[in-house]
Tab-separated table of C-alpha atoms and ligand atoms in Angstrom:
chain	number	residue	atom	x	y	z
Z	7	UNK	CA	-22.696	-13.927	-18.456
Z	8	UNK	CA	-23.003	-14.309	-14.841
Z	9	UNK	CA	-20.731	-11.986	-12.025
Z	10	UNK	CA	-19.733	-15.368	-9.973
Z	11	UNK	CA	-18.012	-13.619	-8.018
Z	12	UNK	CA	-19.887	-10.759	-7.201
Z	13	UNK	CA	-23.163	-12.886	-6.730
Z	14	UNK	CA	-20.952	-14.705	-3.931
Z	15	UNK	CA	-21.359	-13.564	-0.319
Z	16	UNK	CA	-17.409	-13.562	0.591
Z	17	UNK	CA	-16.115	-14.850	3.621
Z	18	UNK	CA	-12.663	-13.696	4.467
Z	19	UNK	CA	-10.683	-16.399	5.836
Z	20	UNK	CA	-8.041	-15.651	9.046
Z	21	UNK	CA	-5.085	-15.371	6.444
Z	22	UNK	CA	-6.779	-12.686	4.654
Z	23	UNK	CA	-8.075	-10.931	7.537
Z	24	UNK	CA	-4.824	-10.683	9.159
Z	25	UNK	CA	-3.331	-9.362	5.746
Z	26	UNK	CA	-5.476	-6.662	6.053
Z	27	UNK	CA	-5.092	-5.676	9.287
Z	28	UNK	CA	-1.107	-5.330	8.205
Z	29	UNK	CA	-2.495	-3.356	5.550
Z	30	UNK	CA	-4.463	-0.671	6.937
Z	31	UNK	CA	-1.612	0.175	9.679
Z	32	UNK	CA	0.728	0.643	6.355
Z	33	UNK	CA	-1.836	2.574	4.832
Z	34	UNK	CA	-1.826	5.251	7.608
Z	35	UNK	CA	0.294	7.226	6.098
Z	36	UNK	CA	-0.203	6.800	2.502
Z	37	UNK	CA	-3.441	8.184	1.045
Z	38	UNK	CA	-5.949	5.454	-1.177
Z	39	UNK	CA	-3.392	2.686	-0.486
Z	40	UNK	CA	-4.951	-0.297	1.685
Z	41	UNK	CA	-2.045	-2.835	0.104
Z	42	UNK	CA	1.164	-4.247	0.394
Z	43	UNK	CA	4.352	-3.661	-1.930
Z	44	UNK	CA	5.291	-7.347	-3.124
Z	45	UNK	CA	1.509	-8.504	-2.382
Z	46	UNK	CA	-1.239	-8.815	-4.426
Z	47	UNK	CA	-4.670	-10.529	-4.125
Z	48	UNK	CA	-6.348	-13.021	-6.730
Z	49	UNK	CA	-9.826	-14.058	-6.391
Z	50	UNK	CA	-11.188	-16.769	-8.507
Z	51	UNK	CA	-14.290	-18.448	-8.972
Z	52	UNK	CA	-14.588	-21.629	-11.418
Z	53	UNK	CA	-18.174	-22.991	-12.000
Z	54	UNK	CA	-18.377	-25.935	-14.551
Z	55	UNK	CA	-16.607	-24.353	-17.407
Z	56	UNK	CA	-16.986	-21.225	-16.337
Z	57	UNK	CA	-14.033	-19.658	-14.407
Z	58	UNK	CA	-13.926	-16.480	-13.200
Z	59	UNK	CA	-10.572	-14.064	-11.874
Z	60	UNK	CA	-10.034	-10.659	-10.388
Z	61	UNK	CA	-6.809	-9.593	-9.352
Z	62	UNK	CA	-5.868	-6.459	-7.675
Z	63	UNK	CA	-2.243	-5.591	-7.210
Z	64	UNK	CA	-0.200	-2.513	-6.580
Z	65	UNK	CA	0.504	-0.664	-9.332
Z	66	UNK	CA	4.332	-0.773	-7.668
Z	67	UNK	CA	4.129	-4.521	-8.310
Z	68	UNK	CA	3.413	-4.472	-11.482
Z	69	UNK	CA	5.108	-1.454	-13.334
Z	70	UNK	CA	7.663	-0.333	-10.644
Z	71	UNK	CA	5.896	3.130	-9.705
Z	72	UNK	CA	2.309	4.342	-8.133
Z	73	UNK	CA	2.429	8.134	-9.539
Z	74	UNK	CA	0.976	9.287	-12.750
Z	75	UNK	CA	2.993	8.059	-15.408
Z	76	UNK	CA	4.646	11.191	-16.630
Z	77	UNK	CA	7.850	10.475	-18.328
Z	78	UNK	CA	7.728	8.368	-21.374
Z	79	UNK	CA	9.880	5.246	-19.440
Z	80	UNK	CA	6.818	5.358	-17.370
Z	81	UNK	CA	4.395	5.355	-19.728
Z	82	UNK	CA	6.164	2.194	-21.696
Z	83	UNK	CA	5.935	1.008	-18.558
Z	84	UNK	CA	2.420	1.120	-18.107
Z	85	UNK	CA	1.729	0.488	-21.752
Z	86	UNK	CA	4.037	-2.945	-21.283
Z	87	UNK	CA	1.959	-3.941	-18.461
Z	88	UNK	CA	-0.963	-3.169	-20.077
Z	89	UNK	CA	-0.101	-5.432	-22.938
Z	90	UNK	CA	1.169	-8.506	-20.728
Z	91	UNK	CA	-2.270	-7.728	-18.720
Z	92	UNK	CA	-4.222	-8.726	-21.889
Z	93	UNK	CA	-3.064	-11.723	-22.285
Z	94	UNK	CA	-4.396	-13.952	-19.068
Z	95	UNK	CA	-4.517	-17.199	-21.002
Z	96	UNK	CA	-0.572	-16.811	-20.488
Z	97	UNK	CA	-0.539	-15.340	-17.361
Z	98	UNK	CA	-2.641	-18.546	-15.676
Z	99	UNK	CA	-1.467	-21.188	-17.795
Z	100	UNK	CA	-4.777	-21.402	-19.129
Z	101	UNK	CA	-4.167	-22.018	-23.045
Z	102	UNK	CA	-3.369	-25.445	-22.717
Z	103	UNK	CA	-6.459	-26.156	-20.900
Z	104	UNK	CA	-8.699	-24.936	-23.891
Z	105	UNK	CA	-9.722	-22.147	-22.176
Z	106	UNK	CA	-11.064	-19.319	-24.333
Z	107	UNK	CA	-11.081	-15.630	-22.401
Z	108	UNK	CA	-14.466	-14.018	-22.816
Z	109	UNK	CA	-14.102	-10.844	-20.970
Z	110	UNK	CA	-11.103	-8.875	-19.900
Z	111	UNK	CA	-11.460	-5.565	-18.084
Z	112	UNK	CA	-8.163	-3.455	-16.357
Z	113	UNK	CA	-9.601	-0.830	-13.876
Z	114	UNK	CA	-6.610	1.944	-12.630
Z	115	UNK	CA	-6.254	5.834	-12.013
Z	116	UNK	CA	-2.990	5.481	-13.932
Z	117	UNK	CA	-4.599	4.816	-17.251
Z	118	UNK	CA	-6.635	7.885	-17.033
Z	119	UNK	CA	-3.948	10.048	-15.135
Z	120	UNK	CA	-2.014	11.612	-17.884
Z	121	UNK	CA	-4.692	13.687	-18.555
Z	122	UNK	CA	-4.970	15.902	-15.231
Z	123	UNK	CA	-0.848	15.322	-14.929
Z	124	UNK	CA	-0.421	19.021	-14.854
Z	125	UNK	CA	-2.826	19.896	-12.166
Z	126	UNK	CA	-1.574	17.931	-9.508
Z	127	UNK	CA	2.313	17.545	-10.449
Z	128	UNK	CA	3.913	18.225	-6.939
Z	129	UNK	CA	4.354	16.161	-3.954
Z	130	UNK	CA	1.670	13.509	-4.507
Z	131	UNK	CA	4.699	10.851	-5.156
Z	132	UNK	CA	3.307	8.890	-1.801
Z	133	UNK	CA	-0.065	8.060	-2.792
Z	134	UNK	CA	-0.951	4.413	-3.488
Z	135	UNK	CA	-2.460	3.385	-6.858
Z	136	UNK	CA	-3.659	-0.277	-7.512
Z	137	UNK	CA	-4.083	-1.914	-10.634
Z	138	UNK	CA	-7.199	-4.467	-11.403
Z	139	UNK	CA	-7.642	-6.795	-13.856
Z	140	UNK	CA	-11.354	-8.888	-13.993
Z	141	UNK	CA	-11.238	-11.735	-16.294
Z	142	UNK	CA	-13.942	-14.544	-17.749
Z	143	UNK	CA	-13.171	-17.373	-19.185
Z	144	UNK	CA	-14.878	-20.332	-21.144
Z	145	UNK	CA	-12.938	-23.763	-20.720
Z	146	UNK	CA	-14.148	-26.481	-22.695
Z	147	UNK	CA	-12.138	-29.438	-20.248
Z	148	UNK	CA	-12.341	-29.550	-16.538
Z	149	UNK	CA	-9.974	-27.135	-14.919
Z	150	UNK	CA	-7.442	-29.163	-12.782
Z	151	UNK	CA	-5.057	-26.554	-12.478
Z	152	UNK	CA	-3.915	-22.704	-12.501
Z	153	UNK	CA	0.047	-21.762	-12.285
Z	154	UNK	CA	0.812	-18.300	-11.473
Z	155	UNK	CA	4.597	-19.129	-12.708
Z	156	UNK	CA	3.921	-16.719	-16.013
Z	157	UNK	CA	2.385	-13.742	-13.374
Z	158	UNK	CA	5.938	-14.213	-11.280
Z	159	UNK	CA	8.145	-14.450	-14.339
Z	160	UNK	CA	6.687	-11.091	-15.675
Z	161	UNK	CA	5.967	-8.843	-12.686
Z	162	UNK	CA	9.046	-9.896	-10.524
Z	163	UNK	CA	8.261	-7.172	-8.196
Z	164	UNK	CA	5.221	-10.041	-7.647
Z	165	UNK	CA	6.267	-11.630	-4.420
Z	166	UNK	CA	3.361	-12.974	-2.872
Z	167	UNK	CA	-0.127	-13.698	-3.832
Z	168	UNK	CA	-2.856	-14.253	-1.691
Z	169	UNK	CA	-5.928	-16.333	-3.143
Z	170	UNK	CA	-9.147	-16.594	-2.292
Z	171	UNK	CA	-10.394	-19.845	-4.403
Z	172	UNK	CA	-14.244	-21.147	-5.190
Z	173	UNK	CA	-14.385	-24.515	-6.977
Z	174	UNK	CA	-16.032	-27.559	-6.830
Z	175	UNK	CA	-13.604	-28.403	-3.134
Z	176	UNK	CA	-15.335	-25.093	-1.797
Z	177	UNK	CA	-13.645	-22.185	-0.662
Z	178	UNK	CA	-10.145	-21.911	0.337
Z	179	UNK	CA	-7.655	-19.244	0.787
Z	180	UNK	CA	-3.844	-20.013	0.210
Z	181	UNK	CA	-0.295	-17.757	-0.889
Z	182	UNK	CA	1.503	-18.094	-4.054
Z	183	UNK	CA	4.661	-17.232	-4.188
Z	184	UNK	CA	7.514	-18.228	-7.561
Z	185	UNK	CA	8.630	-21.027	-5.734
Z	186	UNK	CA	5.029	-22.637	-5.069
Z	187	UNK	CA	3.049	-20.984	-8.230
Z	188	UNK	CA	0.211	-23.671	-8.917
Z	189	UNK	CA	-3.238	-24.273	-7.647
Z	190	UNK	CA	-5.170	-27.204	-7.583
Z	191	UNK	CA	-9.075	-26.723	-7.848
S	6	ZN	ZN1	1.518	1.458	-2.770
């Protein structure tokens, strides 16, 4: 399987770029955190039937909380997440499309944090923590479309996403938001 998107020499567009800018002066004060609360970025790549999608969003946006999950609310938090993160045919609208998912990956400190809980259990409640979820998928029509309605419906605290898109069109970057959810490729 080919790494579209990594093989791809990115060109961030103004929208992005200014996005970040925002970003970094937030970040000043926080610790790993480079992002936005409400904000999260989707890149996606489709290539003949090949489509390809990487989001990374802050943990906030997706679970309510960026510290180590330490109580067991938090943990069913992350663990309800986890599950709705494993199922992207939903998420994208994909299923109808006769798309089959190939890979799924979901990168965050937070899965791995319960173990060192105890050694660092003060006063870290401001640092950042992102979530990431890398997705392939197989689609045996042409790909028309890609709603995000299913992402908004599930992670409210999802108010904005910011897409960078390669399809047959090119490249484009555009927002999602619940009230304009769908993509055109
Ligand atoms: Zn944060």
């Amino acid at each position: 399987m080919r790494h579209l998107l990594l093989a791809l020499p990115f060109v961030w567009l103004p929208l992005i770029a200014q996005a970040h800018d925002h970003a970094h002066e937030h970040a000043e004060h926080g610790s790993l955190g480079a992002h936005e609360h409400g904000v999260a970025n989707l890149n996606i790549a489709l290539d003949g039937k090949q489509l390809e999608v990487q989001l990374e969003s802050p943990a906030m946006n997706l679970i309510g909380f960026e510290h180590a999950a330490r109580s067991e609310a938090d943990k069913a938090q992350l663990e309800n997440a986890r599950r709705e993160l494993e199922k992207p045919l939903t998420l994208f609208a994909l299923s109808s499309n006769n798309c089959r998912n190939t890979r799924i990956e979901l990168h965050s400190p937070l899965f791995y944090e319960g173990v060192h809980e105890h050694h660092h259990s003060h006063g870290h409640d401001d640092e950042h923590s992102e979530i990431h979820a890398h997705y392939q998928f197989e689609c045996t029509n042409e790909l028309k479309q890609l709603s995000l309605a299913e992402l908004f419906k599930r992670f409210p605290a999802t108010e904005k996403v910011q897409v960078q898109l390669i399809g047959p069109a090119g490249q484009q970057g555009l927002i999602l938001t619940p009230s304009q959810p769908r993509l055109s490729f």
